[in-house]
Tab-separated table of C-alpha atoms in Angstrom:
chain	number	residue	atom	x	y	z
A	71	UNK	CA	6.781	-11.026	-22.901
A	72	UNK	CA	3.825	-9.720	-24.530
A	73	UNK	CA	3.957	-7.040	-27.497
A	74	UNK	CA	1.662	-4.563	-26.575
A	75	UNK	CA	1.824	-1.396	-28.607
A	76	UNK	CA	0.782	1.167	-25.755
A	77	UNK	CA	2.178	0.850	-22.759
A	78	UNK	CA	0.348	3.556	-20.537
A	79	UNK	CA	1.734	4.517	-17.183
A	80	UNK	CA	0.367	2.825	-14.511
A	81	UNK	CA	0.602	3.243	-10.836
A	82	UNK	CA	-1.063	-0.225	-9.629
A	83	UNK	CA	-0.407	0.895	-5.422
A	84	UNK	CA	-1.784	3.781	-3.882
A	85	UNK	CA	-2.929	4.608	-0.355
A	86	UNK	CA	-5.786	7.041	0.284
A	87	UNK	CA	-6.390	9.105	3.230
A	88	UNK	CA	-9.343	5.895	3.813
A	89	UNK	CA	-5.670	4.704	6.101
A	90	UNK	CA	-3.129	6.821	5.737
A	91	UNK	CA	-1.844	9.242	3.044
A	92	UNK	CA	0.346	11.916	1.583
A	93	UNK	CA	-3.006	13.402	-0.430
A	94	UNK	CA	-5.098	15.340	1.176
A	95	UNK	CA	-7.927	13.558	-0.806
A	96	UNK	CA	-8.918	11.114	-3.353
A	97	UNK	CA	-9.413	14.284	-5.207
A	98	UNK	CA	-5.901	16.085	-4.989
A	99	UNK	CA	-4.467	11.934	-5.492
A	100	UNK	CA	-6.217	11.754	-9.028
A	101	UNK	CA	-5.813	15.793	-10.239
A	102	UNK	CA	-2.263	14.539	-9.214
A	103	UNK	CA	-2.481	11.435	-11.434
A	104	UNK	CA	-4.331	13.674	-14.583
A	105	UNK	CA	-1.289	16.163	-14.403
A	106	UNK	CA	1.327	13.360	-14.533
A	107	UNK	CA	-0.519	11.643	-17.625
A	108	UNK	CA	-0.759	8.397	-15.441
A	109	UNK	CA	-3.763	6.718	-16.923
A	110	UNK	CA	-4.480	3.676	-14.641
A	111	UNK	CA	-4.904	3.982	-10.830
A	112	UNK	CA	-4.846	1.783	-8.097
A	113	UNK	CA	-5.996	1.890	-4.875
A	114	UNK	CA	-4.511	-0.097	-2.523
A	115	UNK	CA	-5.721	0.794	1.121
A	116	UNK	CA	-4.833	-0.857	4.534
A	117	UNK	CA	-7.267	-2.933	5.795
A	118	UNK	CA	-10.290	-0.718	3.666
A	119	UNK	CA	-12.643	-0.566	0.581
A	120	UNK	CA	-14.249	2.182	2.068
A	121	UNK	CA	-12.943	4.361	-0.398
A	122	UNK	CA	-14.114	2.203	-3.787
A	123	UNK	CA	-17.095	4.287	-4.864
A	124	UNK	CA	-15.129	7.820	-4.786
A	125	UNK	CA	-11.793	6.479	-6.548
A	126	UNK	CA	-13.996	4.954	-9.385
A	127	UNK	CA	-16.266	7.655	-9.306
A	128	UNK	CA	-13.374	10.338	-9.721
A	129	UNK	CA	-11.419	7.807	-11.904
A	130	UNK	CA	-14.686	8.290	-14.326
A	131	UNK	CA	-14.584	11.846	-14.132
A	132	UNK	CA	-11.299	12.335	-15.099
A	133	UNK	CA	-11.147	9.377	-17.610
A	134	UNK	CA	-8.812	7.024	-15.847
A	135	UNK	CA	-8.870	3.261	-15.124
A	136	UNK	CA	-9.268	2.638	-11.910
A	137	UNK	CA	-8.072	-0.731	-10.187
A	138	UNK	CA	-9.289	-1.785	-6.597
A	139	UNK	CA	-6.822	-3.121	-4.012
A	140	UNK	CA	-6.155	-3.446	-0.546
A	141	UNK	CA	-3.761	-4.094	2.066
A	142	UNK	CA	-2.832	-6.382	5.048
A	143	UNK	CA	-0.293	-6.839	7.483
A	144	UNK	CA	-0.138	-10.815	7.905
A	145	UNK	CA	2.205	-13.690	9.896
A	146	UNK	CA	3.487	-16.633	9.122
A	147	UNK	CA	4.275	-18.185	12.627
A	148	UNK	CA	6.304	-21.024	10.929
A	149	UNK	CA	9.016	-18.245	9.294
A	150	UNK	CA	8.498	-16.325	12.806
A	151	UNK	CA	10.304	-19.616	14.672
A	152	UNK	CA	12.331	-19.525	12.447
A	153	UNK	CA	13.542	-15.907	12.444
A	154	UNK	CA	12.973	-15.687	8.463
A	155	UNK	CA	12.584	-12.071	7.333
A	156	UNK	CA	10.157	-11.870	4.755
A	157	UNK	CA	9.277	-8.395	3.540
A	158	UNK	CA	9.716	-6.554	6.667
A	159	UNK	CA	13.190	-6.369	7.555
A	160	UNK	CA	12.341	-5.847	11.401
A	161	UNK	CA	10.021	-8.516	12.296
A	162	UNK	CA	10.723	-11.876	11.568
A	163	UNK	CA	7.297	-13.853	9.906
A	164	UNK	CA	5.577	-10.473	9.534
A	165	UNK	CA	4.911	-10.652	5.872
A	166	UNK	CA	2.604	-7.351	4.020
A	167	UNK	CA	-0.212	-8.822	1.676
A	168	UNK	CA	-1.995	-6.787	-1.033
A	169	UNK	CA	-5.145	-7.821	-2.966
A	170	UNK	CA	-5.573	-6.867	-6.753
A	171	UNK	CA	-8.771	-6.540	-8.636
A	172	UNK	CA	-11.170	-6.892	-5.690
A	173	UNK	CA	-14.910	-6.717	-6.606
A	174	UNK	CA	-16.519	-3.901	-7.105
A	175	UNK	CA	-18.796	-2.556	-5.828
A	176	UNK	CA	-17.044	-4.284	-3.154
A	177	UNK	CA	-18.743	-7.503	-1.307
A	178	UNK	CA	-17.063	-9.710	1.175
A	179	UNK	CA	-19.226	-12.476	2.840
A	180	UNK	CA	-19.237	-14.153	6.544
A	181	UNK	CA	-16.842	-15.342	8.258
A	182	UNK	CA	-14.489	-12.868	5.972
A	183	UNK	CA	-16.167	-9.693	7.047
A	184	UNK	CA	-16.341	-10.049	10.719
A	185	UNK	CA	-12.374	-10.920	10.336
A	186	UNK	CA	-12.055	-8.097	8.629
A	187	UNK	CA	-13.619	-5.915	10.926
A	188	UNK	CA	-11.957	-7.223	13.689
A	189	UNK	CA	-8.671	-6.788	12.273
A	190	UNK	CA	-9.027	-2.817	11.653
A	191	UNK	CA	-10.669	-2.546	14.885
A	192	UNK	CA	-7.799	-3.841	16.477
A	193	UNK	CA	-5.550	-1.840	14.797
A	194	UNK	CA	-7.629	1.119	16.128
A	195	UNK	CA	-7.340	0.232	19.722
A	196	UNK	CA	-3.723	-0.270	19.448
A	197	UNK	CA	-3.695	3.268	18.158
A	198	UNK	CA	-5.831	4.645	20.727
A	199	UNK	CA	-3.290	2.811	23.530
A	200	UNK	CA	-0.657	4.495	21.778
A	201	UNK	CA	-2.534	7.970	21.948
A	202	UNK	CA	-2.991	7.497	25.880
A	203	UNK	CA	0.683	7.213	26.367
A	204	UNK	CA	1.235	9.952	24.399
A	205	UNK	CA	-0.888	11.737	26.717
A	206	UNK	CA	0.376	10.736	30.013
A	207	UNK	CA	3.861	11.615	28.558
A	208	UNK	CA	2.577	15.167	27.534
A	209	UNK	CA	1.357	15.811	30.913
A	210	UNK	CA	4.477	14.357	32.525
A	211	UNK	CA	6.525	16.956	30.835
A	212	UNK	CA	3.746	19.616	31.617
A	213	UNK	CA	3.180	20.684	27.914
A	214	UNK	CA	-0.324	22.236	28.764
A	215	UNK	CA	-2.204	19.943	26.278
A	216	UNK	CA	-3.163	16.332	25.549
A	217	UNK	CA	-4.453	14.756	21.941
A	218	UNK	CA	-8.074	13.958	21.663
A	219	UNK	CA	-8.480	10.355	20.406
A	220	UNK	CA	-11.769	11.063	19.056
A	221	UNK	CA	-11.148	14.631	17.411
A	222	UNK	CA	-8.455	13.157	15.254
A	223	UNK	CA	-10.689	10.293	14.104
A	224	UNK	CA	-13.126	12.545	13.516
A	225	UNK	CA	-10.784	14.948	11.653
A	226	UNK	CA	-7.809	13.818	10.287
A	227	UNK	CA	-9.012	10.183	9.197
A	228	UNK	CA	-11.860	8.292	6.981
A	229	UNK	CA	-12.428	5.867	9.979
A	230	UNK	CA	-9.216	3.785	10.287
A	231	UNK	CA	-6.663	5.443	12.401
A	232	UNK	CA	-2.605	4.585	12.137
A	233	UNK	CA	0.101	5.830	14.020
A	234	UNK	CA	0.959	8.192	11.089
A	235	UNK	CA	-1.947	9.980	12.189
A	236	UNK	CA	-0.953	10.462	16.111
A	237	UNK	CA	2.665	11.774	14.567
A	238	UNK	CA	0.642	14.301	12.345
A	239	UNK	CA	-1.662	15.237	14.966
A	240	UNK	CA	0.730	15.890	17.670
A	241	UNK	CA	3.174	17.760	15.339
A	242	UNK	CA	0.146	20.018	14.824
A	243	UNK	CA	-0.671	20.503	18.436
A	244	UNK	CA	2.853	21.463	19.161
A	245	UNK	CA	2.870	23.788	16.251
A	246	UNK	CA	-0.389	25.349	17.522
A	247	UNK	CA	0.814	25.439	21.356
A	248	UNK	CA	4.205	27.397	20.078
A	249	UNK	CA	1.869	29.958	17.681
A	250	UNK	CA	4.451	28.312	15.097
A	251	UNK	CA	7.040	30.042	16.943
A	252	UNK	CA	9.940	28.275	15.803
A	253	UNK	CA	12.514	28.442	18.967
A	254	UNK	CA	9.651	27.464	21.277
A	255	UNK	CA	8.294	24.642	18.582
A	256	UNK	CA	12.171	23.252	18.820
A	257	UNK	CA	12.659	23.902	22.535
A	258	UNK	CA	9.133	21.767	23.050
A	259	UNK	CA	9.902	19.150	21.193
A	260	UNK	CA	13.115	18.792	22.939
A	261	UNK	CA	11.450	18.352	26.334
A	262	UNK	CA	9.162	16.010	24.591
A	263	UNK	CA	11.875	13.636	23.144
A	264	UNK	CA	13.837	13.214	26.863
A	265	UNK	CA	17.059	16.126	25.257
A	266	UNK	CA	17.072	15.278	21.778
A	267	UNK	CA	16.889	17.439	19.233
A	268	UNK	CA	14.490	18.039	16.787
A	269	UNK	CA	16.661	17.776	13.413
A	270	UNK	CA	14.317	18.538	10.722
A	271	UNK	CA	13.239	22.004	9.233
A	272	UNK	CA	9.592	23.111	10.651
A	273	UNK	CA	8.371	23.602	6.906
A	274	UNK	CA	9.556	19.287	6.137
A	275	UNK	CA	6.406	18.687	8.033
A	276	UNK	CA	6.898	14.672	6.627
A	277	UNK	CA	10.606	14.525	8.489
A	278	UNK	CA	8.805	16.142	11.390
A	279	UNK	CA	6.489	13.291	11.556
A	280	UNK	CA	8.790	11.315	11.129
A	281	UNK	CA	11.276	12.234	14.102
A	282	UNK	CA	7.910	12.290	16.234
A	283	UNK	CA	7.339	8.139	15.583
A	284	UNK	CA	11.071	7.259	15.631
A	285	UNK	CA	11.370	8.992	18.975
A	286	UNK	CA	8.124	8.498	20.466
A	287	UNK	CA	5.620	5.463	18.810
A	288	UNK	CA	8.422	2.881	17.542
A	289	UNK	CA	10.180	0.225	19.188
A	290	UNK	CA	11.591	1.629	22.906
A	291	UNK	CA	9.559	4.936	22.325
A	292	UNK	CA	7.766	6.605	25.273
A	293	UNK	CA	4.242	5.910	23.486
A	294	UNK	CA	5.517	2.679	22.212
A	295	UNK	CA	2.226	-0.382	22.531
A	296	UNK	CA	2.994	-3.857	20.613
A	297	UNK	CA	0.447	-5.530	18.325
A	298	UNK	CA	-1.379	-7.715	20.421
A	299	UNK	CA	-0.806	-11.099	18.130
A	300	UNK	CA	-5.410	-10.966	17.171
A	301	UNK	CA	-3.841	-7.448	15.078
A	302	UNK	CA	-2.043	-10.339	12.501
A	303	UNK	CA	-4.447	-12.940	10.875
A	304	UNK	CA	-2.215	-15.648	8.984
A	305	UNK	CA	-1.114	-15.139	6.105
A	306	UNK	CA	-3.336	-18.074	4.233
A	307	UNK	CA	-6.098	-16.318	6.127
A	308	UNK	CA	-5.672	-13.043	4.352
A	309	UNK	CA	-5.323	-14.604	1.045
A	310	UNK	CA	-8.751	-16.616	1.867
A	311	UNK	CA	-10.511	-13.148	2.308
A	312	UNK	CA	-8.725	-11.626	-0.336
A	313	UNK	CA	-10.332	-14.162	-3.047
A	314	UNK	CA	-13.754	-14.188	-1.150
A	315	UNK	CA	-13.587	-10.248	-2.021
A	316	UNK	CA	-12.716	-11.464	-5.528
A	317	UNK	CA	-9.035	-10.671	-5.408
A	318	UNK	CA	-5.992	-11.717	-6.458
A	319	UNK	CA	-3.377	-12.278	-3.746
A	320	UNK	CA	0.063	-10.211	-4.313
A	321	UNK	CA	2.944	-10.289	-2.949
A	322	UNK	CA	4.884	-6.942	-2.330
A	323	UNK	CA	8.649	-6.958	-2.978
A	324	UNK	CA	10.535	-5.446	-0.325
A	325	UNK	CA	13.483	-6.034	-2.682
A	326	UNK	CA	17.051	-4.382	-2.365
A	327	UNK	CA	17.679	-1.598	-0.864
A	328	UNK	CA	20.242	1.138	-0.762
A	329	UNK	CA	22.956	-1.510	-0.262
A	330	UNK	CA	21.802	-3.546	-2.440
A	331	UNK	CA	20.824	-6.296	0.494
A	332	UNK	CA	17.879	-8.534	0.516
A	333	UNK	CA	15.765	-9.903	3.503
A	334	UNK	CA	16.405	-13.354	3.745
A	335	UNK	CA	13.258	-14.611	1.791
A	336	UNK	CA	13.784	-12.716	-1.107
A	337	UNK	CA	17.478	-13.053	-1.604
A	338	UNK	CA	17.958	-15.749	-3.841
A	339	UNK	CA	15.774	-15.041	-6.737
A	340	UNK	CA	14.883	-18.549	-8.345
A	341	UNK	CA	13.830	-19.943	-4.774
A	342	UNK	CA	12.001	-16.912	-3.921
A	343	UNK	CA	10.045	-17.542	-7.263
A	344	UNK	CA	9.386	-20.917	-6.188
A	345	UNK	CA	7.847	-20.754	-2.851
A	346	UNK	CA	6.119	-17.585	-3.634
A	347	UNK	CA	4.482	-20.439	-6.269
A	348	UNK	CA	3.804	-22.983	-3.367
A	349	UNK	CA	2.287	-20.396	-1.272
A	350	UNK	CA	0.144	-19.942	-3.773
A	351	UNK	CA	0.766	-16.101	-5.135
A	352	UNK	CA	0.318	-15.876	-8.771
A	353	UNK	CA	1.010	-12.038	-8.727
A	354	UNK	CA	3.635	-10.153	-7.217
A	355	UNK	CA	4.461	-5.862	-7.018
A	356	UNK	CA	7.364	-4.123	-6.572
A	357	UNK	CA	7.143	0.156	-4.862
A	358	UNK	CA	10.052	1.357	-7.516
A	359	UNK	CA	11.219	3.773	-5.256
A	360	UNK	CA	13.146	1.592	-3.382
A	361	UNK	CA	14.775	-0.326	-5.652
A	362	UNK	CA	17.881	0.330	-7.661
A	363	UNK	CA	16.551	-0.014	-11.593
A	364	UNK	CA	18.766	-2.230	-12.821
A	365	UNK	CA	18.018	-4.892	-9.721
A	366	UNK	CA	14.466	-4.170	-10.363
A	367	UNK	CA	14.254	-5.009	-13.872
A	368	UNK	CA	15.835	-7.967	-13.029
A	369	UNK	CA	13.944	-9.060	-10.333
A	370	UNK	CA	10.553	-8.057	-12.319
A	371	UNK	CA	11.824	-9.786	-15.390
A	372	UNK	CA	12.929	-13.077	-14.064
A	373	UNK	CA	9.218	-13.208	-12.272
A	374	UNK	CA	7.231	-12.399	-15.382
A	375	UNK	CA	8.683	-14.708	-17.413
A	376	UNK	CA	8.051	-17.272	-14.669
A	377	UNK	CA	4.390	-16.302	-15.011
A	378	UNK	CA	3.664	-14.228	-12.017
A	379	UNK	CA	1.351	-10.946	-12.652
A	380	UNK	CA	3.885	-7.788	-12.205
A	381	UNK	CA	3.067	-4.629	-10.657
A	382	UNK	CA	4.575	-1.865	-9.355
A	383	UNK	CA	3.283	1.582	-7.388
A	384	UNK	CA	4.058	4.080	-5.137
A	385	UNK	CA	2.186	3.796	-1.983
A	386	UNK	CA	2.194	7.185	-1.094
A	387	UNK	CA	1.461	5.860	2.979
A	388	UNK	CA	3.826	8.778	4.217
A	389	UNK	CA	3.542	12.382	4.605
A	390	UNK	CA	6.428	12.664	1.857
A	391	UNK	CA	4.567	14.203	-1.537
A	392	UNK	CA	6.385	11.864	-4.234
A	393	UNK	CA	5.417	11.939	-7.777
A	394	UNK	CA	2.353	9.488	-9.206
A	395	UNK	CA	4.466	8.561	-12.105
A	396	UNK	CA	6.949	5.710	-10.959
A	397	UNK	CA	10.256	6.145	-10.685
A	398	UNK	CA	13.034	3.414	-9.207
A	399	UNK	CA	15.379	4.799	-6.236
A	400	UNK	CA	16.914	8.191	-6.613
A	401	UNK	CA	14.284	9.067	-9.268
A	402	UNK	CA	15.668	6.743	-12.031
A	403	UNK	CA	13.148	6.419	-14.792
A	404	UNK	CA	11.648	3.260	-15.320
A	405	UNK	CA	12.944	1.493	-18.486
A	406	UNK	CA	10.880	0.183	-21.740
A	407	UNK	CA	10.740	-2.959	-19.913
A	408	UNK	CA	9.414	-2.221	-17.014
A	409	UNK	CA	6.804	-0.336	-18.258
A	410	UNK	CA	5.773	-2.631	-20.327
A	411	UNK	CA	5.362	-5.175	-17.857
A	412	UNK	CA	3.805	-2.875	-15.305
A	413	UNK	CA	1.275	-2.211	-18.226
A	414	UNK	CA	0.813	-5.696	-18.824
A	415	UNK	CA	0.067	-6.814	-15.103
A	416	UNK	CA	-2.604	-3.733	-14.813
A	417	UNK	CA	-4.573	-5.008	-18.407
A	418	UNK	CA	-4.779	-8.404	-16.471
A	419	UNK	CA	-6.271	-7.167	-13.426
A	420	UNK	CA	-8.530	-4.727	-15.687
A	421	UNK	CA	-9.329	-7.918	-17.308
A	422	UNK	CA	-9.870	-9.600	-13.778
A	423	UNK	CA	-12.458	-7.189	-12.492
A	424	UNK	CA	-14.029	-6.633	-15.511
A	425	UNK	CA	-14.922	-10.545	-16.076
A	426	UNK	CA	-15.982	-10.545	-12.361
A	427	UNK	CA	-18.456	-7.576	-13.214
A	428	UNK	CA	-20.108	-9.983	-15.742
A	429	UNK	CA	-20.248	-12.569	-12.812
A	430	UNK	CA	-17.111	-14.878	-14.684
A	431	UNK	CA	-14.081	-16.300	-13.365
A	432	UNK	CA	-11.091	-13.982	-13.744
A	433	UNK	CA	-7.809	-14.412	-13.524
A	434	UNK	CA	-7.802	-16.408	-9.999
A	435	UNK	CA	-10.758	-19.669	-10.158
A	436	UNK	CA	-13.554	-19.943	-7.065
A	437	UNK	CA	-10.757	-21.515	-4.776
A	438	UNK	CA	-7.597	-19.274	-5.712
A	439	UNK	CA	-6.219	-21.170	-8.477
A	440	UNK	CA	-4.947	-19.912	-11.375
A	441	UNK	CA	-3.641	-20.920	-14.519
A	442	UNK	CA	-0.716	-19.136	-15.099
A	443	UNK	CA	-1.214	-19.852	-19.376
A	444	UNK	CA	-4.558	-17.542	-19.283
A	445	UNK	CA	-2.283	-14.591	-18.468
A	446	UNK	CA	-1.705	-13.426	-22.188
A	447	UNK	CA	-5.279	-13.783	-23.374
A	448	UNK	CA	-6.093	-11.482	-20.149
A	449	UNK	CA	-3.553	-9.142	-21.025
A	450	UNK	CA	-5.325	-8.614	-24.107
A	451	UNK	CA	-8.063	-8.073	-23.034
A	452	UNK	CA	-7.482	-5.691	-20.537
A	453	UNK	CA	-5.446	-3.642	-23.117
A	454	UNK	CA	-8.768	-3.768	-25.432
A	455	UNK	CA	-10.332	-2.343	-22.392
A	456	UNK	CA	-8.009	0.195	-21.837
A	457	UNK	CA	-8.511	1.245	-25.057
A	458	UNK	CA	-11.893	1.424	-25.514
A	459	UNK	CA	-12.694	3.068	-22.311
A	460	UNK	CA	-10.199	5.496	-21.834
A	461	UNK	CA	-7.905	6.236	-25.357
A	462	UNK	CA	-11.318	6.063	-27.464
A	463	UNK	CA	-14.080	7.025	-24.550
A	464	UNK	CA	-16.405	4.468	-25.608
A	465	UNK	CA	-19.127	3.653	-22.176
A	466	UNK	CA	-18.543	0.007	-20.856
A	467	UNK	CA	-21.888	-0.628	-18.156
A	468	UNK	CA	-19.537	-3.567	-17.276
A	469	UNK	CA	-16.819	-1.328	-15.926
């Protein structure tokens, strides 16, 4: 492991409301990050770069290092036959992709952009599917008003529309219908969800939400539409367009969770390690929050020293307002060595898109390779970069 002297806190995973967030803004995200003393930023959007030029532009206002991600849902149909969970416990060959260090500004060439595209629009239309069965519902229980499909794009998202964002709209319709009256809220929503009862508090308007997509846009839910199989590209496919963007294709952890089980591709630690290598990630990330510390740090540790870029953030894809600093599960601190090696994995992506700036090869070569020995000298460098731009304020027209 590196011996870097300054190990600034780093949150390398954080969703915008460009898909779906807990900030109201990139604004109230990075006054967020400022008051917490976290000093490097990531933003790590589904499907979007859309919001690029106001994270690094706020990032420079505020003197913080921004890094530029994104996020995919992928499959693998060879672990789908053969029922392998990967990092989604609930779908067999479903497997969530992230991208680290994309270009910036951001630049993604043919065929990647059009498969881009069609992916989000996809995900739109099986949104606005899900938003007409809401409504037929809504007038099959004579509720006296329906969502408008278009007035909550418009409104309540950047372009790119998730489920999250029917939950939030029709808890606020229902709100509005009552005039916040709370019996009438709860005696709505109990028509609404077929006799059951609303079990948060009005004012926990994330467990709200929450009840709204467990009872109503999951899995046997009355607004419930599958992902037509065009929503998933494969998962080599998204790591093709993540390099064209100039990325670095990352893994997200799943990891343990509060029984301290593991989906069945990640549960055996060395193997994991080794087909994560033949599948050609290079760079993995852990969301601390769900992961008991000590199982963490090992799991982080055991990578690293295998060579794999470590990261970890917070996504912040829910309604639920968690802290910017990173915590592990029950709001554990993170220990010496995990922030150092959090630290470490953000100077070599700092490195990565600042050598890409300059029109070099970073951390991942024109085809996705890497060579895992360059990650030191990148860590480096990205810590001389830190430095320079951020502890000492010193102008870099490459950053």
């Amino acid at each position: 492991m590196s011996q870097l002297d300054n190990c600034a806190k780093v949150n390398a995973h954080m969703h915008t409301p460009y898909s779906f967030s807990a900030f109201s803004d990139v604004n109230d995200a990075l006054d967020r990050a400022v008051a917490e003393e976290v000093k490097v930023v990531g933003i790590n959007d589904f499907y979007t770069a859309e919001g690029y030029q106001e994270w690094a532009d706020g990032c420079a206002r505020r003197r913080l290092y921004p890094l530029f991600g994104i996020e995919f849902i992928s499959l693998n149909e060879e672990d789908q036959k053969a029922g392998l969970r990967v990092n989604d416990p609930a779908n067999p060959g479903r497997i969530y992709l992230s991208g680290k260090g994309l270009s910036y500004p951001f630049h993604l060439k043919e065929p990647y952009a059009t498969l881009l595209s069609n992916v989000r629009n996809e995900a739109n239309r099986q949104v606005e599917a899900m938003c007409g069965k809401l409504n037929e519902l809504l007038l099959q229980k004579k509720c006296g008003f329906a969502l408008d499909f278009n007035r909550i794009t418009n409104e309540l998202t950047k372009g790119l529309i998730r489920e999250r964002h029917l939950a939030k709209a029709l808890r606020i319709s229902v709100y509005e219908a009552c005039s916040n009256d709370e019996s009438r809220i709860r005696e709505l929503f109990e028509k609404i969800f077929d006799g059951k009862v609303l079990k948060s508090s009005l004012d926990d308007l994330a467990g709200v939400e929450n009840e709204i997509r467990a009872n109503l846009l999951k899995a046997g839910g009355a607004a419930f539409v599958p992902e037509e199989a065009s929503a998933f590209l494969p998962m080599e496919t998204v790591q093709e367009i993540i390099i064209a963007a100039g990325g670095i294709p990352t893994y997200p952890f799943l990891a343990d969770d509060a029984n301290g089980n593991y989906t069945d591709f990640e549960n055996d630690l060395e193997r994991v390690a080794k087909q994560l290598t033949e599948r050609g990630f290079h760079s993995v990330e852990f969301i601390t929050t769900r992961n008991d510390v000590h199982l963490l740090e090992k799991y982080a540790t055991y990578l690293y020293e295998q060579g794999f870029v470590v990261t970890f953030g917070s996504e912040h894809n829910t309604p639920a307002m968690e802290p910017i600093e990173l915590f592990a599960r029950g709001g554990v601190p993170l220990t010496d060595k995990l922030m150092e090696i959090n630290y470490n994995g953000a100077c070599v992506i700092m490195a990565h898109q600042h050598l890409l700036k300059q029109r070099l090869l970073g951390y991942t070569g024109l085809n996705g390779d890497v060579d895992r020995s360059k990650r030191y000298d990148l860590e480096i460098l990205g810590d001389v970069l830190f430095q320079k731009i951020i502890v000492y304020n010193l102008s870099d027209r490459n950053e």
